[in-house]
């Protein structure tokens, strides 16, 4: 079973974690709260007494199950909202959602962060978006690159031409709210911890296919960031060192260079399947071109099916088998803008994955998730929630989120 709250030791963290959990999952009994937060029922009883007295939590009518009837607890009134931002090479996507992950507002704007004054302009775009929302707990930011720590938010992201960029500090000062910055795939893995597979698994891998090939690793309920926030870069596994494909980091024949969207389009051209879409086109055009190949494959083009998509699935399966052998996850979750074509990748992936696994792990399950572009930003927003549950995140920013949650629950914001 997943136990993402195991580091919640100090009882001073329990009230905010309880408010956060009721916001994420809805009404819960005291017994369910104690089990989920891994604290004693005595702690839950005393904390809920305080929260009820402060009018932040209310008791609902009794429910009758097995054993003694129990009165579930629920949040009283406004429980705050969270904001998420995904920075992509050619656009930014923003969402505002409830604590339960329900999206209220979303917006995508074309934008290049690497241009002169790019970070200032991005800050203005985000400010216009969040200004309409008075009761925000904070902002989570997902970027395609490495981040020193979510609270400091210093970014190195060659794909959007950012080097030692102080994204976290800049946004936090201009917006005046807590900001957490994380690698975009890591943010998706943390969102799974709050809302998805991570609620029942402690060690799992989130893989993304699309523009690049990404991986987020949660090991024993902890996001594995590595020494520099660079862990999980499965896209740079060397697969075909003799290939003439080179990724933006300069690797010849790494997984990204071969089966990221540019690589896939270059492969199609090499096979003589080209419809004219170039591998240097903006990501939306690339994904559209790949989708056209997918439609041709589904309507009977066996060559595209086998030599493009199954070929890509095969390479992905080989790399993922290596990673599964190394980390032994309970499950895999597949996401990313390439998911609409997953039916075509899957046969190649399935064969290569199973063939490459240790016999004892040959049946490792995977879940192919549905996808839309707002999911990146929603994943980033989950960084804010996650800070309520984890003592290892209890820095300045997490404290600020806890304090805003109390203010909002007391009705002092909205
Ligand atoms: Zn590479």
Short mmCIF file of C-alpha atoms and ligand atoms in Angstrom, two decimals:
data_model
loop_
_atom_site.label_atom_id
_atom_site.label_comp_id
_atom_site.label_asym_id
_atom_site.label_seq_id
_atom_site.Cartn_x
_atom_site.Cartn_y
_atom_site.Cartn_z
CA UNK A 1 0.00 0.00 0.00
CA UNK A 2 1.12 3.55 -0.67
CA UNK A 3 2.04 5.51 2.40
CA UNK A 4 2.86 8.96 1.11
CA UNK A 5 2.17 10.49 4.51
CA UNK A 6 4.66 8.35 6.40
CA UNK A 7 7.00 11.27 7.01
CA UNK A 8 4.22 13.24 8.68
CA UNK A 9 5.67 13.01 12.17
CA UNK A 10 5.22 16.28 14.03
CA UNK A 11 1.64 16.74 15.20
CA UNK A 12 1.77 20.45 14.28
CA UNK A 13 1.59 19.34 10.62
CA UNK A 14 -1.55 17.26 11.13
CA UNK A 15 -4.22 20.02 10.98
CA UNK A 16 -3.09 21.25 7.54
CA UNK A 17 -2.65 17.68 6.26
CA UNK A 18 -6.17 16.88 7.47
CA UNK A 19 -7.67 19.95 5.78
CA UNK A 20 -5.74 19.12 2.63
CA UNK A 21 -6.84 15.50 2.59
CA UNK A 22 -10.51 16.42 3.13
CA UNK A 23 -10.09 18.85 0.22
CA UNK A 24 -8.52 16.19 -2.02
CA UNK A 25 -10.82 13.26 -1.21
CA UNK A 26 -14.02 14.77 0.22
CA UNK A 27 -15.68 13.76 3.51
CA UNK A 28 -13.88 11.08 5.55
CA UNK A 29 -14.42 9.44 8.92
CA UNK A 30 -11.91 9.90 11.74
CA UNK A 31 -10.82 6.29 11.31
CA UNK A 32 -10.20 6.82 7.58
CA UNK A 33 -8.23 9.99 8.30
CA UNK A 34 -6.09 8.24 10.92
CA UNK A 35 -5.38 5.35 8.54
CA UNK A 36 -4.58 7.61 5.58
CA UNK A 37 -2.36 10.04 7.49
CA UNK A 38 -0.69 7.30 9.54
CA UNK A 39 -1.30 9.03 12.84
CA UNK A 40 -3.09 7.71 15.93
CA UNK A 41 -6.85 8.01 16.30
CA UNK A 42 -6.21 10.01 19.49
CA UNK A 43 -4.34 12.63 17.41
CA UNK A 44 -7.18 12.78 14.86
CA UNK A 45 -9.77 13.12 17.64
CA UNK A 46 -7.94 16.02 19.26
CA UNK A 47 -7.11 17.80 15.98
CA UNK A 48 -10.67 17.45 14.68
CA UNK A 49 -11.98 18.92 17.96
CA UNK A 50 -9.82 22.04 17.36
CA UNK A 51 -10.84 22.31 13.72
CA UNK A 52 -14.55 21.93 14.53
CA UNK A 53 -14.23 24.56 17.30
CA UNK A 54 -12.62 26.97 14.79
CA UNK A 55 -15.48 26.25 12.35
CA UNK A 56 -13.08 24.95 9.70
CA UNK A 57 -14.44 21.42 9.66
CA UNK A 58 -17.98 20.17 10.14
CA UNK A 59 -19.44 16.82 11.19
CA UNK A 60 -21.88 15.23 8.76
CA UNK A 61 -24.72 12.85 9.63
CA UNK A 62 -23.81 9.41 10.88
CA UNK A 63 -23.11 6.68 8.38
CA UNK A 64 -23.81 3.07 9.29
CA UNK A 65 -21.37 0.47 8.08
CA UNK A 66 -19.88 -2.45 9.90
CA UNK A 67 -19.13 -1.74 13.54
CA UNK A 68 -19.96 1.52 15.27
CA UNK A 69 -21.75 4.28 13.36
CA UNK A 70 -19.34 7.08 12.42
CA UNK A 71 -19.85 10.76 11.61
CA UNK A 72 -17.67 11.79 8.66
CA UNK A 73 -15.84 15.10 8.75
CA UNK A 74 -15.99 17.56 5.87
CA UNK A 75 -14.49 20.96 5.11
CA UNK A 76 -16.68 23.87 6.04
CA UNK A 77 -17.05 26.31 3.15
CA UNK A 78 -14.22 27.46 0.94
CA UNK A 79 -11.17 25.24 0.93
CA UNK A 80 -8.99 27.13 -1.47
CA UNK A 81 -7.82 26.52 -5.00
CA UNK A 82 -4.46 25.77 -6.57
CA UNK A 83 -2.81 27.03 -9.73
CA UNK A 84 -0.58 25.11 -12.15
CA UNK A 85 1.68 26.30 -14.94
CA UNK A 86 3.41 24.23 -17.60
CA UNK A 87 6.20 25.90 -19.54
CA UNK A 88 6.67 24.35 -22.99
CA UNK A 89 9.07 25.46 -25.76
CA UNK A 90 6.39 27.39 -27.66
CA UNK A 91 3.58 28.02 -25.18
CA UNK A 92 2.50 28.13 -21.54
CA UNK A 93 -0.57 26.32 -20.19
CA UNK A 94 -2.19 27.41 -16.93
CA UNK A 95 -4.96 25.87 -14.83
CA UNK A 96 -6.80 26.72 -11.67
CA UNK A 97 -8.28 23.71 -9.92
CA UNK A 98 -9.89 22.72 -6.65
CA UNK A 99 -7.94 20.62 -4.15
CA UNK A 100 -9.74 17.58 -5.60
CA UNK A 101 -8.12 18.21 -9.01
CA UNK A 102 -11.31 19.49 -10.66
CA UNK A 103 -10.29 22.13 -13.23
CA UNK A 104 -12.15 25.48 -13.00
CA UNK A 105 -10.22 27.54 -15.54
CA UNK A 106 -7.53 26.83 -18.06
CA UNK A 107 -5.67 28.86 -20.63
CA UNK A 108 -2.89 28.30 -23.16
CA UNK A 109 -0.89 31.18 -24.63
CA UNK A 110 1.82 31.03 -27.31
CA UNK A 111 5.06 32.08 -25.68
CA UNK A 112 8.85 31.59 -25.87
CA UNK A 113 10.51 31.84 -22.49
CA UNK A 114 14.02 31.91 -24.03
CA UNK A 115 13.51 35.30 -25.72
CA UNK A 116 14.87 38.51 -24.18
CA UNK A 117 12.74 39.50 -21.20
CA UNK A 118 11.00 36.12 -21.51
CA UNK A 119 10.76 35.47 -17.79
CA UNK A 120 9.28 38.94 -17.15
CA UNK A 121 6.71 38.44 -19.88
CA UNK A 122 5.84 34.99 -18.53
CA UNK A 123 5.36 36.46 -15.07
CA UNK A 124 2.93 39.04 -16.50
CA UNK A 125 0.96 36.29 -18.29
CA UNK A 126 0.70 34.24 -15.10
CA UNK A 127 -0.20 37.30 -13.03
CA UNK A 128 -3.10 38.19 -15.34
CA UNK A 129 -4.33 34.62 -14.99
CA UNK A 130 -4.09 34.24 -11.19
CA UNK A 131 -5.24 37.79 -10.32
CA UNK A 132 -8.86 36.77 -10.87
CA UNK A 133 -8.62 34.11 -8.16
CA UNK A 134 -8.49 35.41 -4.58
CA UNK A 135 -8.19 32.16 -2.62
CA UNK A 136 -5.14 30.47 -4.14
CA UNK A 137 -2.95 28.32 -1.90
CA UNK A 138 -0.05 28.58 -4.31
CA UNK A 139 1.33 27.93 -7.78
CA UNK A 140 3.07 24.80 -9.07
CA UNK A 141 5.29 25.11 -12.14
CA UNK A 142 6.32 22.23 -14.41
CA UNK A 143 9.32 22.69 -16.71
CA UNK A 144 10.99 20.33 -19.20
CA UNK A 145 14.38 20.30 -17.47
CA UNK A 146 16.20 20.01 -14.14
CA UNK A 147 15.30 21.99 -11.00
CA UNK A 148 17.66 22.30 -8.00
CA UNK A 149 14.79 22.00 -5.49
CA UNK A 150 11.06 22.71 -5.79
CA UNK A 151 11.20 25.50 -3.16
CA UNK A 152 14.23 27.30 -4.65
CA UNK A 153 13.21 26.68 -8.26
CA UNK A 154 16.51 27.31 -10.06
CA UNK A 155 16.04 25.83 -13.53
CA UNK A 156 18.36 24.32 -16.12
CA UNK A 157 16.38 23.41 -19.22
CA UNK A 158 18.28 23.28 -22.53
CA UNK A 159 15.09 22.55 -24.51
CA UNK A 160 13.70 25.98 -23.52
CA UNK A 161 17.16 27.57 -23.34
CA UNK A 162 17.17 28.31 -19.62
CA UNK A 163 20.43 28.13 -17.67
CA UNK A 164 20.48 28.75 -13.91
CA UNK A 165 17.20 30.66 -14.27
CA UNK A 166 15.67 31.70 -10.93
CA UNK A 167 12.11 30.92 -11.99
CA UNK A 168 10.81 30.07 -8.50
CA UNK A 169 12.12 33.18 -6.77
CA UNK A 170 10.99 35.53 -9.56
CA UNK A 171 7.44 34.18 -9.67
CA UNK A 172 7.14 34.08 -5.91
CA UNK A 173 8.23 37.70 -5.49
CA UNK A 174 6.00 39.03 -8.26
CA UNK A 175 2.93 36.98 -7.40
CA UNK A 176 3.28 37.12 -3.61
CA UNK A 177 2.28 33.49 -3.14
CA UNK A 178 4.03 30.17 -2.52
CA UNK A 179 5.58 28.75 -5.71
CA UNK A 180 6.94 25.23 -6.26
CA UNK A 181 8.94 24.41 -9.39
CA UNK A 182 9.63 20.87 -10.55
CA UNK A 183 10.57 18.90 -13.64
CA UNK A 184 7.30 18.43 -15.57
CA UNK A 185 7.39 14.61 -15.56
CA UNK A 186 8.25 14.55 -11.84
CA UNK A 187 5.23 16.79 -11.28
CA UNK A 188 3.03 14.22 -13.07
CA UNK A 189 4.46 11.51 -10.80
CA UNK A 190 3.62 13.61 -7.72
CA UNK A 191 0.10 14.18 -9.07
CA UNK A 192 -0.28 10.38 -9.27
CA UNK A 193 0.67 10.26 -5.58
CA UNK A 194 -2.12 12.69 -4.69
CA UNK A 195 -4.82 11.57 -7.13
CA UNK A 196 -3.84 8.36 -8.93
CA UNK A 197 -1.76 5.18 -8.90
CA UNK A 198 0.41 6.42 -6.02
CA UNK A 199 -2.52 6.15 -3.61
CA UNK A 200 -2.14 2.38 -3.69
CA UNK A 201 1.55 1.92 -4.69
CA UNK A 202 4.76 3.06 -2.99
CA UNK A 203 7.21 2.45 -5.83
CA UNK A 204 6.13 3.33 -9.35
CA UNK A 205 7.31 4.93 -12.55
CA UNK A 206 5.54 7.52 -14.66
CA UNK A 207 6.64 7.43 -18.31
CA UNK A 208 5.75 10.05 -20.88
CA UNK A 209 5.83 9.78 -24.65
CA UNK A 210 5.47 12.75 -26.99
CA UNK A 211 7.89 15.57 -27.66
CA UNK A 212 10.46 13.69 -25.60
CA UNK A 213 10.51 10.50 -23.58
CA UNK A 214 10.34 11.21 -19.84
CA UNK A 215 10.31 9.27 -16.61
CA UNK A 216 9.43 10.19 -13.02
CA UNK A 217 10.40 7.76 -10.27
CA UNK A 218 8.69 7.44 -6.91
CA UNK A 219 10.59 5.04 -4.68
CA UNK A 220 9.17 4.04 -1.29
CA UNK A 221 6.75 6.98 -1.45
CA UNK A 222 9.50 9.54 -2.09
CA UNK A 223 10.01 11.37 -5.38
CA UNK A 224 13.48 10.30 -6.49
CA UNK A 225 15.05 13.56 -7.69
CA UNK A 226 18.69 12.47 -7.69
CA UNK A 227 21.69 14.56 -6.63
CA UNK A 228 20.89 17.46 -9.01
CA UNK A 229 17.18 17.01 -9.74
CA UNK A 230 18.17 15.22 -12.94
CA UNK A 231 16.98 11.66 -12.17
CA UNK A 232 14.66 9.74 -14.47
CA UNK A 233 16.16 10.88 -17.79
CA UNK A 234 15.28 7.65 -19.56
CA UNK A 235 15.13 9.63 -22.83
CA UNK A 236 18.92 9.74 -22.91
CA UNK A 237 19.46 5.98 -22.70
CA UNK A 238 21.92 5.21 -25.51
CA UNK A 239 19.99 2.92 -27.85
CA UNK A 240 21.68 3.15 -31.27
CA UNK A 241 25.09 4.84 -30.98
CA UNK A 242 25.63 4.45 -34.75
CA UNK A 243 22.49 6.42 -35.58
CA UNK A 244 22.73 9.82 -37.27
CA UNK A 245 20.05 11.24 -34.94
CA UNK A 246 21.35 13.60 -32.28
CA UNK A 247 19.30 14.92 -29.36
CA UNK A 248 19.52 18.56 -28.11
CA UNK A 249 21.98 17.39 -25.44
CA UNK A 250 24.26 16.08 -28.18
CA UNK A 251 23.76 12.31 -27.73
CA UNK A 252 23.88 10.19 -30.81
CA UNK A 253 21.04 7.67 -31.04
CA UNK A 254 19.57 8.16 -27.54
CA UNK A 255 15.95 7.13 -27.01
CA UNK A 256 14.73 10.75 -27.27
CA UNK A 257 16.53 11.37 -30.55
CA UNK A 258 14.95 8.24 -32.05
CA UNK A 259 11.36 8.16 -30.80
CA UNK A 260 10.63 11.65 -29.46
CA UNK A 261 8.26 13.40 -31.88
CA UNK A 262 11.14 14.83 -34.01
CA UNK A 263 12.83 11.45 -34.22
CA UNK A 264 9.59 9.71 -35.17
CA UNK A 265 8.99 12.19 -38.01
CA UNK A 266 12.58 11.83 -39.21
CA UNK A 267 12.08 8.06 -39.23
CA UNK A 268 8.90 8.47 -41.31
CA UNK A 269 10.82 10.58 -43.83
CA UNK A 270 13.60 8.01 -43.95
CA UNK A 271 11.03 5.30 -44.68
CA UNK A 272 9.71 7.39 -47.57
CA UNK A 273 6.37 7.96 -45.82
CA UNK A 274 6.77 11.72 -45.51
CA UNK A 275 3.76 13.95 -46.01
CA UNK A 276 5.91 17.03 -45.83
CA UNK A 277 5.75 17.69 -42.09
CA UNK A 278 9.28 18.41 -40.91
CA UNK A 279 10.78 17.23 -37.68
CA UNK A 280 11.69 20.85 -36.75
CA UNK A 281 8.04 22.02 -36.83
CA UNK A 282 6.34 23.28 -33.62
CA UNK A 283 5.17 20.49 -31.34
CA UNK A 284 1.45 20.89 -32.19
CA UNK A 285 2.21 20.44 -35.90
CA UNK A 286 4.48 17.51 -35.14
CA UNK A 287 1.78 15.79 -33.10
CA UNK A 288 -0.78 16.46 -35.84
CA UNK A 289 1.55 14.92 -38.44
CA UNK A 290 2.11 11.88 -36.22
CA UNK A 291 -1.64 11.54 -35.78
CA UNK A 292 -2.08 11.49 -39.56
CA UNK A 293 0.41 8.61 -39.77
CA UNK A 294 -1.59 6.88 -37.02
CA UNK A 295 -4.80 7.23 -39.02
CA UNK A 296 -3.11 5.75 -42.08
CA UNK A 297 -1.82 2.85 -39.97
CA UNK A 298 -5.26 2.20 -38.51
CA UNK A 299 -6.87 2.23 -41.93
CA UNK A 300 -4.60 -0.55 -43.13
CA UNK A 301 -1.11 0.77 -43.88
CA UNK A 302 0.86 -2.16 -42.47
CA UNK A 303 4.21 -0.54 -43.16
CA UNK A 304 3.48 2.53 -41.01
CA UNK A 305 2.04 0.28 -38.33
CA UNK A 306 5.10 -1.98 -38.17
CA UNK A 307 8.05 0.20 -39.20
CA UNK A 308 7.05 3.42 -37.47
CA UNK A 309 4.85 2.78 -34.43
CA UNK A 310 5.71 -0.80 -33.46
CA UNK A 311 9.36 0.05 -34.06
CA UNK A 312 9.03 2.99 -31.64
CA UNK A 313 7.14 0.82 -29.11
CA UNK A 314 9.91 -1.78 -29.35
CA UNK A 315 12.65 0.75 -28.54
CA UNK A 316 10.60 2.16 -25.66
CA UNK A 317 9.94 -1.34 -24.33
CA UNK A 318 13.65 -2.20 -24.36
CA UNK A 319 14.58 0.97 -22.45
CA UNK A 320 11.72 0.58 -19.96
CA UNK A 321 12.66 -3.06 -19.33
CA UNK A 322 16.13 -1.84 -18.34
CA UNK A 323 14.63 0.72 -15.96
CA UNK A 324 12.19 -1.80 -14.44
CA UNK A 325 15.03 -4.27 -13.87
CA UNK A 326 16.93 -1.50 -12.13
CA UNK A 327 14.17 -0.05 -9.92
CA UNK A 328 11.61 -2.85 -9.53
CA UNK A 329 8.46 -0.68 -9.50
CA UNK A 330 5.05 -2.08 -8.55
CA UNK A 331 3.48 -0.48 -11.59
CA UNK A 332 4.07 1.86 -14.55
CA UNK A 333 1.86 4.75 -15.62
CA UNK A 334 2.10 5.94 -19.24
CA UNK A 335 1.16 9.53 -20.06
CA UNK A 336 2.09 12.33 -22.46
CA UNK A 337 0.91 13.92 -25.70
CA UNK A 338 1.74 10.70 -27.62
CA UNK A 339 -0.96 8.70 -25.77
CA UNK A 340 -3.61 9.05 -28.53
CA UNK A 341 -1.38 6.75 -30.65
CA UNK A 342 -0.63 4.30 -27.82
CA UNK A 343 -2.75 1.52 -29.41
CA UNK A 344 -0.16 1.49 -32.22
CA UNK A 345 2.91 1.62 -29.97
CA UNK A 346 1.63 -1.04 -27.60
CA UNK A 347 2.26 -4.31 -29.52
CA UNK A 348 5.96 -3.47 -30.00
CA UNK A 349 6.26 -2.15 -26.45
CA UNK A 350 4.56 -5.17 -24.91
CA UNK A 351 6.82 -7.68 -26.72
CA UNK A 352 10.08 -5.84 -26.02
CA UNK A 353 9.20 -5.03 -22.40
CA UNK A 354 8.29 -8.60 -21.44
CA UNK A 355 11.28 -10.03 -23.31
CA UNK A 356 13.68 -7.70 -21.49
CA UNK A 357 12.39 -8.24 -17.95
CA UNK A 358 13.70 -10.59 -15.28
CA UNK A 359 11.42 -13.60 -15.08
CA UNK A 360 10.17 -12.65 -11.62
CA UNK A 361 9.06 -9.21 -12.89
CA UNK A 362 7.72 -10.29 -16.27
CA UNK A 363 4.12 -9.51 -15.32
CA UNK A 364 4.69 -5.93 -14.07
CA UNK A 365 1.45 -4.06 -14.89
CA UNK A 366 1.17 -0.75 -16.71
CA UNK A 367 -1.63 1.70 -16.98
CA UNK A 368 -2.05 3.73 -20.18
CA UNK A 369 -3.63 7.03 -19.10
CA UNK A 370 -5.83 9.31 -21.17
CA UNK A 371 -4.31 12.64 -22.05
CA UNK A 372 -5.07 16.25 -22.68
CA UNK A 373 -2.66 19.16 -22.63
CA UNK A 374 -4.03 20.63 -19.37
CA UNK A 375 -2.76 17.53 -17.56
CA UNK A 376 0.80 18.92 -17.49
CA UNK A 377 -0.39 22.04 -15.69
CA UNK A 378 -2.69 20.07 -13.39
CA UNK A 379 0.29 17.89 -12.48
CA UNK A 380 2.23 21.03 -11.59
CA UNK A 381 -0.65 22.27 -9.42
CA UNK A 382 -0.48 19.02 -7.41
CA UNK A 383 2.95 20.15 -6.15
CA UNK A 384 1.14 22.66 -3.95
CA UNK A 385 -1.13 20.01 -2.39
CA UNK A 386 1.68 17.56 -1.97
CA UNK A 387 3.58 20.08 0.17
CA UNK A 388 0.86 19.71 2.84
CA UNK A 389 1.53 16.03 3.32
CA UNK A 390 5.27 15.68 3.42
CA UNK A 391 7.51 16.73 6.27
CA UNK A 392 10.57 16.60 4.03
CA UNK A 393 8.92 19.49 2.15
CA UNK A 394 8.32 21.58 5.26
CA UNK A 395 10.44 24.52 4.18
CA UNK A 396 9.37 28.16 3.98
CA UNK A 397 7.06 27.61 1.02
CA UNK A 398 5.21 24.65 2.56
CA UNK A 399 4.67 26.64 5.76
CA UNK A 400 3.22 29.47 3.70
CA UNK A 401 0.80 27.03 2.00
CA UNK A 402 -0.31 25.69 5.40
CA UNK A 403 -0.89 29.17 6.72
CA UNK A 404 -2.89 30.21 3.63
CA UNK A 405 -4.99 27.04 3.92
CA UNK A 406 -5.89 27.94 7.52
CA UNK A 407 -6.70 31.54 6.55
CA UNK A 408 -8.91 30.38 3.66
CA UNK A 409 -10.67 27.76 5.80
CA UNK A 410 -11.35 30.49 8.38
CA UNK A 411 -12.89 32.66 5.66
CA UNK A 412 -10.24 35.39 5.80
CA UNK A 413 -9.45 35.33 2.06
CA UNK A 414 -12.46 34.77 -0.17
ZN1 LIG B 1 19.96 12.45 -25.49
#
